[in-house]
Every structure is written in C-alpha cells, then in structure tokens.
C-alpha cells in the first residue's frame, strides 16, 4: 500500500520569501513521486517528478524537490515566491502504473505582498 | 493547452437530468481516466480505460456511466445525480503502463 501526507492545508508566504511545501510518503517499494500544481479553475499540471535518478529534482517555474529516503519525504521548495505561484499544490506517490497514483489532499499556497 | 480538452467547463443540472461530460486527448495516448475532485478530499480515481477497455471501476455508483469509443475520446454520462456529486471532474490520459498523467482543465459540475 502507498500513501502520501501533505502537512499544512494552507501555507502563506510573502512575495520574495522561501516557499516550502511538505510531503511525506509511505511505500513498500521504491516510489515515483510527483508534484502537481492546480491554478484556479484549471486542471493539474506536472511541476516535477522523481523517478529514482537524481535525488534533487528541478521542475518548472523555479521549483525543486529533494527525495530523502531516510525521512520518506519529498518536500517542494522555491527560493523566492512570486505572486503567480499562488495555487494549490498536490504531492503524489506511485509504485506501479499511472492508475495507481495516490494524491495527497493538497496545500494551498497564498503569496502576499 | 495541455493536450487534453474537456467540455463543458461548467455544468449545472437537476437531479433528474441526463447530461454528459466529454474528454478528448491529442497526445497519442492510449489510457484515459476520470477523476473526481471534491473540496477537502484527495482526488478520487473513478474509471480507467486502456485501449478502449475499462480496466478499473473504483466502486463508482451506476448513476455515472463512462464510455470510451476510441483511445482519444472519453465520456462520462450522468443520470439522476445527487447534490453530493457536485465536484470538479478531471479527465487525464497517459501511455498505457506509463507513469505520468496529463490532465484536462476539468468540468465543474453542480447538481441542484
């Protein structure tokens, strides 16, 4: 069985501040891990993915995430938040084909001036 | 433009209506999915089709009836829905056996 936990349903940061969105996973086999972003009234867009290659993964829009096996974590970071980053972010874990993708409950990121 | 197009984007229907949601993908994929996204809940996988054949039905009530006439098109037929069925319905596609999903922009359904 696999599961994913996102700590914090809402995160608020100031523009220019560090963004840190937390994701912990549970998996009995080496997982694939994903971060998706959902802007208002839109579907989910892939930000980045970990597929057992480099543990530090760079994605679009300046985001990156680090796979830490010892901590079963895959936290999403961005050095400097921009207003356009305001959205909902979903972490997901996969141990098989795409139909077995398990999503977290999401973290809504608010960026303030 | 994600390569996965959903129509309509918004739908309001009464509990006795019959309506359909449509999804079309232009990515050459051969697996398609319906997800339900409700407030405060994780995304729920409803149905999976591989090469037009339904391979997963996650205990979805029969008032939701999917149809996949070919690898590029997926429908969700709706009949006698309940207010709790109000949600964002997301279509996605992938290569069969693949690990990356490509999502459409969703159809926001409101059941009165």
mmCIF file of C-alpha atoms in Angstrom:
data_model
loop_
_atom_site.group_PDB
_atom_site.id
_atom_site.type_symbol
_atom_site.label_atom_id
_atom_site.label_comp_id
_atom_site.label_asym_id
_atom_site.label_seq_id
_atom_site.Cartn_x
_atom_site.Cartn_y
_atom_site.Cartn_z
ATOM 1 C CA UNK A 1 0.000 0.000 0.000
ATOM 2 C CA UNK A 2 1.107 3.554 -0.564
ATOM 3 C CA UNK A 3 0.026 6.851 0.883
ATOM 4 C CA UNK A 4 1.057 10.474 0.934
ATOM 5 C CA UNK A 5 0.649 13.136 3.576
ATOM 6 C CA UNK A 6 0.888 16.833 2.957
ATOM 7 C CA UNK A 7 1.456 18.814 6.122
ATOM 8 C CA UNK A 8 -0.440 22.069 6.131
ATOM 9 C CA UNK A 9 -3.520 22.576 4.017
ATOM 10 C CA UNK A 10 -2.720 26.291 3.763
ATOM 11 C CA UNK A 11 0.648 27.998 3.576
ATOM 12 C CA UNK A 12 1.107 31.742 3.334
ATOM 13 C CA UNK A 13 4.387 33.416 2.386
ATOM 14 C CA UNK A 14 5.425 36.904 1.442
ATOM 15 C CA UNK A 15 6.496 37.651 -2.089
ATOM 16 C CA UNK A 16 10.228 37.000 -2.337
ATOM 17 C CA UNK A 17 10.262 34.605 0.618
ATOM 18 C CA UNK A 18 11.180 30.938 0.568
ATOM 19 C CA UNK A 19 8.426 28.504 -0.300
ATOM 20 C CA UNK A 20 8.449 25.153 1.487
ATOM 21 C CA UNK A 21 5.604 22.692 0.980
ATOM 22 C CA UNK A 22 5.918 19.433 2.852
ATOM 23 C CA UNK A 23 5.179 15.949 1.595
ATOM 24 C CA UNK A 24 5.798 12.620 3.287
ATOM 25 C CA UNK A 25 5.052 9.317 1.682
ATOM 26 C CA UNK A 26 4.627 5.720 2.634
ATOM 27 C CA UNK A 27 5.509 2.970 0.214
ATOM 28 C CA UNK A 28 6.605 -0.637 0.480
ATOM 29 C CA UNK A 29 8.681 -0.398 -2.697
ATOM 30 C CA UNK A 30 10.803 2.373 -4.199
ATOM 31 C CA UNK A 31 8.344 5.011 -5.289
ATOM 32 C CA UNK A 32 7.982 7.501 -8.051
ATOM 33 C CA UNK A 33 6.992 10.894 -6.640
ATOM 34 C CA UNK A 34 5.306 13.835 -8.259
ATOM 35 C CA UNK A 35 4.300 17.380 -7.524
ATOM 36 C CA UNK A 36 1.368 18.838 -9.430
ATOM 37 C CA UNK A 37 0.085 22.412 -9.364
ATOM 38 C CA UNK A 38 -3.510 23.491 -9.863
ATOM 39 C CA UNK A 39 -4.286 27.107 -10.631
ATOM 40 C CA UNK A 40 -7.830 28.355 -10.029
ATOM 41 C CA UNK A 41 -10.379 26.862 -12.393
ATOM 42 C CA UNK A 42 -7.791 24.701 -14.091
ATOM 43 C CA UNK A 43 -6.672 21.098 -14.089
ATOM 44 C CA UNK A 44 -3.478 19.687 -12.634
ATOM 45 C CA UNK A 45 -0.147 20.467 -14.243
ATOM 46 C CA UNK A 46 3.008 18.494 -13.568
ATOM 47 C CA UNK A 47 5.638 20.552 -11.742
ATOM 48 C CA UNK A 48 8.307 17.890 -11.339
ATOM 49 C CA UNK A 49 8.832 14.197 -10.788
ATOM 50 C CA UNK A 50 11.272 11.864 -9.072
ATOM 51 C CA UNK A 51 11.953 8.625 -10.902
ATOM 52 C CA UNK A 52 14.898 7.159 -8.980
ATOM 53 C CA UNK A 53 17.576 9.134 -10.760
ATOM 54 C CA UNK A 54 18.926 12.275 -9.084
ATOM 55 C CA UNK A 55 17.504 12.908 -5.624
ATOM 56 C CA UNK A 56 17.283 16.652 -6.238
ATOM 57 C CA UNK A 57 14.738 17.276 -8.927
ATOM 58 C CA UNK A 58 14.258 20.579 -10.698
ATOM 59 C CA UNK A 59 10.915 21.473 -12.159
ATOM 60 C CA UNK A 60 9.176 24.286 -13.914
ATOM 61 C CA UNK A 61 8.754 27.828 -12.602
ATOM 62 C CA UNK A 62 11.842 27.614 -10.389
ATOM 63 C CA UNK A 63 10.547 24.847 -8.125
ATOM 64 C CA UNK A 64 12.610 21.919 -6.955
ATOM 65 C CA UNK A 65 12.165 18.986 -4.615
ATOM 66 C CA UNK A 66 14.537 16.651 -2.833
ATOM 67 C CA UNK A 67 13.884 12.967 -2.316
ATOM 68 C CA UNK A 68 15.042 11.864 1.132
ATOM 69 C CA UNK A 69 14.587 8.157 1.604
ATOM 70 C CA UNK A 70 15.605 8.183 5.255
ATOM 71 C CA UNK A 71 12.904 10.735 6.019
ATOM 72 C CA UNK A 72 10.385 9.400 3.455
ATOM 73 C CA UNK A 73 9.973 12.973 2.315
ATOM 74 C CA UNK A 74 9.721 14.849 -0.944
ATOM 75 C CA UNK A 75 9.353 18.496 0.057
ATOM 76 C CA UNK A 76 8.824 21.162 -2.577
ATOM 77 C CA UNK A 77 10.803 24.392 -2.413
ATOM 78 C CA UNK A 78 11.298 27.617 -4.283
ATOM 79 C CA UNK A 79 13.836 30.210 -3.144
ATOM 80 C CA UNK A 80 11.712 33.259 -3.882
ATOM 81 C CA UNK A 81 7.924 33.255 -4.095
ATOM 82 C CA UNK A 82 6.119 35.163 -6.792
ATOM 83 C CA UNK A 83 2.509 36.244 -6.789
ATOM 84 C CA UNK A 84 1.870 33.944 -9.725
ATOM 85 C CA UNK A 85 2.809 30.944 -7.549
ATOM 86 C CA UNK A 86 -0.485 31.213 -5.674
ATOM 87 C CA UNK A 87 -2.205 27.916 -6.375
ATOM 88 C CA UNK A 88 -2.904 24.519 -4.886
ATOM 89 C CA UNK A 89 -0.101 22.005 -4.871
ATOM 90 C CA UNK A 90 -0.520 18.245 -4.802
ATOM 91 C CA UNK A 91 2.056 15.648 -3.936
ATOM 92 C CA UNK A 92 1.530 12.164 -5.358
ATOM 93 C CA UNK A 93 3.185 8.775 -4.992
ATOM 94 C CA UNK A 94 3.264 5.949 -7.495
ATOM 95 C CA UNK A 95 4.524 2.401 -7.225
ATOM 96 C CA UNK A 96 3.073 0.961 -10.398
ATOM 97 C CA UNK A 97 1.364 2.333 -13.442
ATOM 98 C CA UNK A 98 -0.372 5.697 -13.619
ATOM 99 C CA UNK A 99 -3.676 4.262 -12.463
ATOM 100 C CA UNK A 100 -2.081 3.592 -9.072
ATOM 101 C CA UNK A 101 -1.156 7.212 -8.475
ATOM 102 C CA UNK A 102 -2.116 8.308 -4.951
ATOM 103 C CA UNK A 103 -2.582 12.005 -4.300
ATOM 104 C CA UNK A 104 -2.285 13.990 -1.121
ATOM 105 C CA UNK A 105 -5.034 16.332 -0.010
ATOM 106 C CA UNK A 106 -3.229 19.373 -1.355
ATOM 107 C CA UNK A 107 -1.661 22.538 0.065
ATOM 108 C CA UNK A 108 -2.997 25.908 -0.912
ATOM 109 C CA UNK A 109 -0.197 28.435 -1.270
ATOM 110 C CA UNK A 110 -1.008 32.077 -0.695
ATOM 111 C CA UNK A 111 1.534 34.738 -1.638
ATOM 112 C CA UNK A 112 1.169 38.160 -0.056
ATOM 113 C CA UNK A 113 2.779 41.479 -0.835
ATOM 114 C CA UNK B 1 -3.015 23.977 -23.791
ATOM 115 C CA UNK B 2 -2.472 20.623 -22.111
ATOM 116 C CA UNK B 3 -3.423 18.347 -24.980
ATOM 117 C CA UNK B 4 -6.447 17.133 -23.024
ATOM 118 C CA UNK B 5 -9.668 19.041 -23.654
ATOM 119 C CA UNK B 6 -12.773 18.774 -21.522
ATOM 120 C CA UNK B 7 -16.240 20.077 -22.312
ATOM 121 C CA UNK B 8 -18.284 21.617 -20.929
ATOM 122 C CA UNK B 9 -16.165 23.515 -18.423
ATOM 123 C CA UNK B 10 -19.213 24.217 -16.274
ATOM 124 C CA UNK B 11 -22.460 22.291 -15.969
ATOM 125 C CA UNK B 12 -25.486 22.820 -13.760
ATOM 126 C CA UNK B 13 -28.078 20.081 -13.706
ATOM 127 C CA UNK B 14 -31.064 18.966 -11.744
ATOM 128 C CA UNK B 15 -31.258 15.597 -10.095
ATOM 129 C CA UNK B 16 -33.494 14.196 -12.810
ATOM 130 C CA UNK B 17 -31.466 15.430 -15.772
ATOM 131 C CA UNK B 18 -29.248 13.411 -18.074
ATOM 132 C CA UNK B 19 -26.054 15.058 -19.232
ATOM 133 C CA UNK B 20 -22.627 14.023 -20.453
ATOM 134 C CA UNK B 21 -19.082 15.214 -19.959
ATOM 135 C CA UNK B 22 -16.642 14.874 -22.825
ATOM 136 C CA UNK B 23 -12.886 14.483 -22.860
ATOM 137 C CA UNK B 24 -10.594 14.417 -25.878
ATOM 138 C CA UNK B 25 -6.836 13.949 -25.870
ATOM 139 C CA UNK B 26 -4.453 14.904 -28.668
ATOM 140 C CA UNK B 27 -1.342 13.308 -27.199
ATOM 141 C CA UNK B 28 -1.455 9.914 -28.846
ATOM 142 C CA UNK B 29 -2.050 8.229 -25.517
ATOM 143 C CA UNK B 30 -3.981 5.007 -25.102
ATOM 144 C CA UNK B 31 -5.081 5.196 -21.483
ATOM 145 C CA UNK B 32 -7.709 7.585 -20.169
ATOM 146 C CA UNK B 33 -9.012 8.320 -16.712
ATOM 147 C CA UNK B 34 -11.841 10.046 -14.879
ATOM 148 C CA UNK B 35 -11.124 11.620 -11.504
ATOM 149 C CA UNK B 36 -13.458 13.371 -9.077
ATOM 150 C CA UNK B 37 -12.137 16.319 -7.094
ATOM 151 C CA UNK B 38 -14.237 17.420 -4.121
ATOM 152 C CA UNK B 39 -13.375 20.089 -1.602
ATOM 153 C CA UNK B 40 -11.253 18.883 1.324
ATOM 154 C CA UNK B 41 -10.798 15.402 -0.158
ATOM 155 C CA UNK B 42 -7.998 13.792 -2.146
ATOM 156 C CA UNK B 43 -8.535 13.207 -5.821
ATOM 157 C CA UNK B 44 -10.612 10.105 -6.342
ATOM 158 C CA UNK B 45 -9.941 7.846 -9.288
ATOM 159 C CA UNK B 46 -13.253 6.787 -10.808
ATOM 160 C CA UNK B 47 -12.538 4.889 -14.012
ATOM 161 C CA UNK B 48 -9.594 3.796 -16.122
ATOM 162 C CA UNK B 49 -9.628 2.767 -19.752
ATOM 163 C CA UNK B 50 -6.730 1.114 -21.561
ATOM 164 C CA UNK B 51 -7.026 0.718 -25.317
ATOM 165 C CA UNK B 52 -10.777 1.479 -25.048
ATOM 166 C CA UNK B 53 -11.352 -1.256 -22.490
ATOM 167 C CA UNK B 54 -12.389 -0.409 -18.948
ATOM 168 C CA UNK B 55 -9.741 -1.739 -16.598
ATOM 169 C CA UNK B 56 -10.762 -0.040 -13.372
ATOM 170 C CA UNK B 57 -14.007 0.999 -11.756
ATOM 171 C CA UNK B 58 -13.451 2.155 -8.211
ATOM 172 C CA UNK B 59 -16.893 1.343 -6.832
ATOM 173 C CA UNK B 60 -18.470 4.254 -8.622
ATOM 174 C CA UNK B 61 -22.293 4.461 -8.397
ATOM 175 C CA UNK B 62 -24.119 3.403 -11.533
ATOM 176 C CA UNK B 63 -25.527 6.910 -11.990
ATOM 177 C CA UNK B 64 -22.080 7.597 -13.509
ATOM 178 C CA UNK B 65 -21.656 5.726 -16.764
ATOM 179 C CA UNK B 66 -18.383 6.029 -18.690
ATOM 180 C CA UNK B 67 -17.912 5.420 -22.377
ATOM 181 C CA UNK B 68 -14.682 5.198 -24.351
ATOM 182 C CA UNK B 69 -15.394 4.819 -28.072
ATOM 183 C CA UNK B 70 -11.720 5.125 -29.042
ATOM 184 C CA UNK B 71 -8.371 5.896 -27.421
ATOM 185 C CA UNK B 72 -8.798 9.630 -27.932
ATOM 186 C CA UNK B 73 -12.280 10.164 -26.524
ATOM 187 C CA UNK B 74 -13.821 9.541 -23.151
ATOM 188 C CA UNK B 75 -17.309 10.390 -21.943
ATOM 189 C CA UNK B 76 -18.972 10.402 -18.566
ATOM 190 C CA UNK B 77 -22.731 10.057 -18.793
ATOM 191 C CA UNK B 78 -24.602 11.454 -15.819
ATOM 192 C CA UNK B 79 -28.085 10.428 -14.727
ATOM 193 C CA UNK B 80 -30.149 11.088 -11.582
ATOM 194 C CA UNK B 81 -27.241 12.601 -9.727
ATOM 195 C CA UNK B 82 -27.281 13.748 -6.127
ATOM 196 C CA UNK B 83 -26.173 17.113 -4.757
ATOM 197 C CA UNK B 84 -23.126 15.432 -3.204
ATOM 198 C CA UNK B 85 -21.975 14.593 -6.724
ATOM 199 C CA UNK B 86 -21.211 18.275 -7.250
ATOM 200 C CA UNK B 87 -17.476 18.454 -7.850
ATOM 201 C CA UNK B 88 -14.762 19.089 -10.402
ATOM 202 C CA UNK B 89 -14.441 16.134 -12.750
ATOM 203 C CA UNK B 90 -11.000 15.761 -14.233
ATOM 204 C CA UNK B 91 -10.043 13.737 -17.237
ATOM 205 C CA UNK B 92 -6.476 12.549 -17.695
ATOM 206 C CA UNK B 93 -4.530 10.487 -20.172
ATOM 207 C CA UNK B 94 -1.266 8.575 -20.277
ATOM 208 C CA UNK B 95 0.550 5.960 -22.227
ATOM 209 C CA UNK B 96 -0.782 2.553 -21.250
ATOM 210 C CA UNK B 97 1.528 1.347 -18.498
ATOM 211 C CA UNK B 98 3.019 4.797 -18.240
ATOM 212 C CA UNK B 99 3.674 6.708 -15.062
ATOM 213 C CA UNK B 100 2.789 10.290 -15.943
ATOM 214 C CA UNK B 101 -0.710 11.660 -16.164
ATOM 215 C CA UNK B 102 -1.733 14.607 -18.303
ATOM 216 C CA UNK B 103 -4.850 16.366 -17.049
ATOM 217 C CA UNK B 104 -7.554 18.377 -18.711
ATOM 218 C CA UNK B 105 -8.856 21.572 -17.158
ATOM 219 C CA UNK B 106 -11.866 19.881 -15.639
ATOM 220 C CA UNK B 107 -15.632 20.142 -15.796
ATOM 221 C CA UNK B 108 -17.207 21.862 -12.805
ATOM 222 C CA UNK B 109 -20.494 20.093 -12.087
ATOM 223 C CA UNK B 110 -23.210 21.490 -9.845
ATOM 224 C CA UNK B 111 -26.204 19.317 -9.042
ATOM 225 C CA UNK B 112 -29.220 21.182 -7.725
#
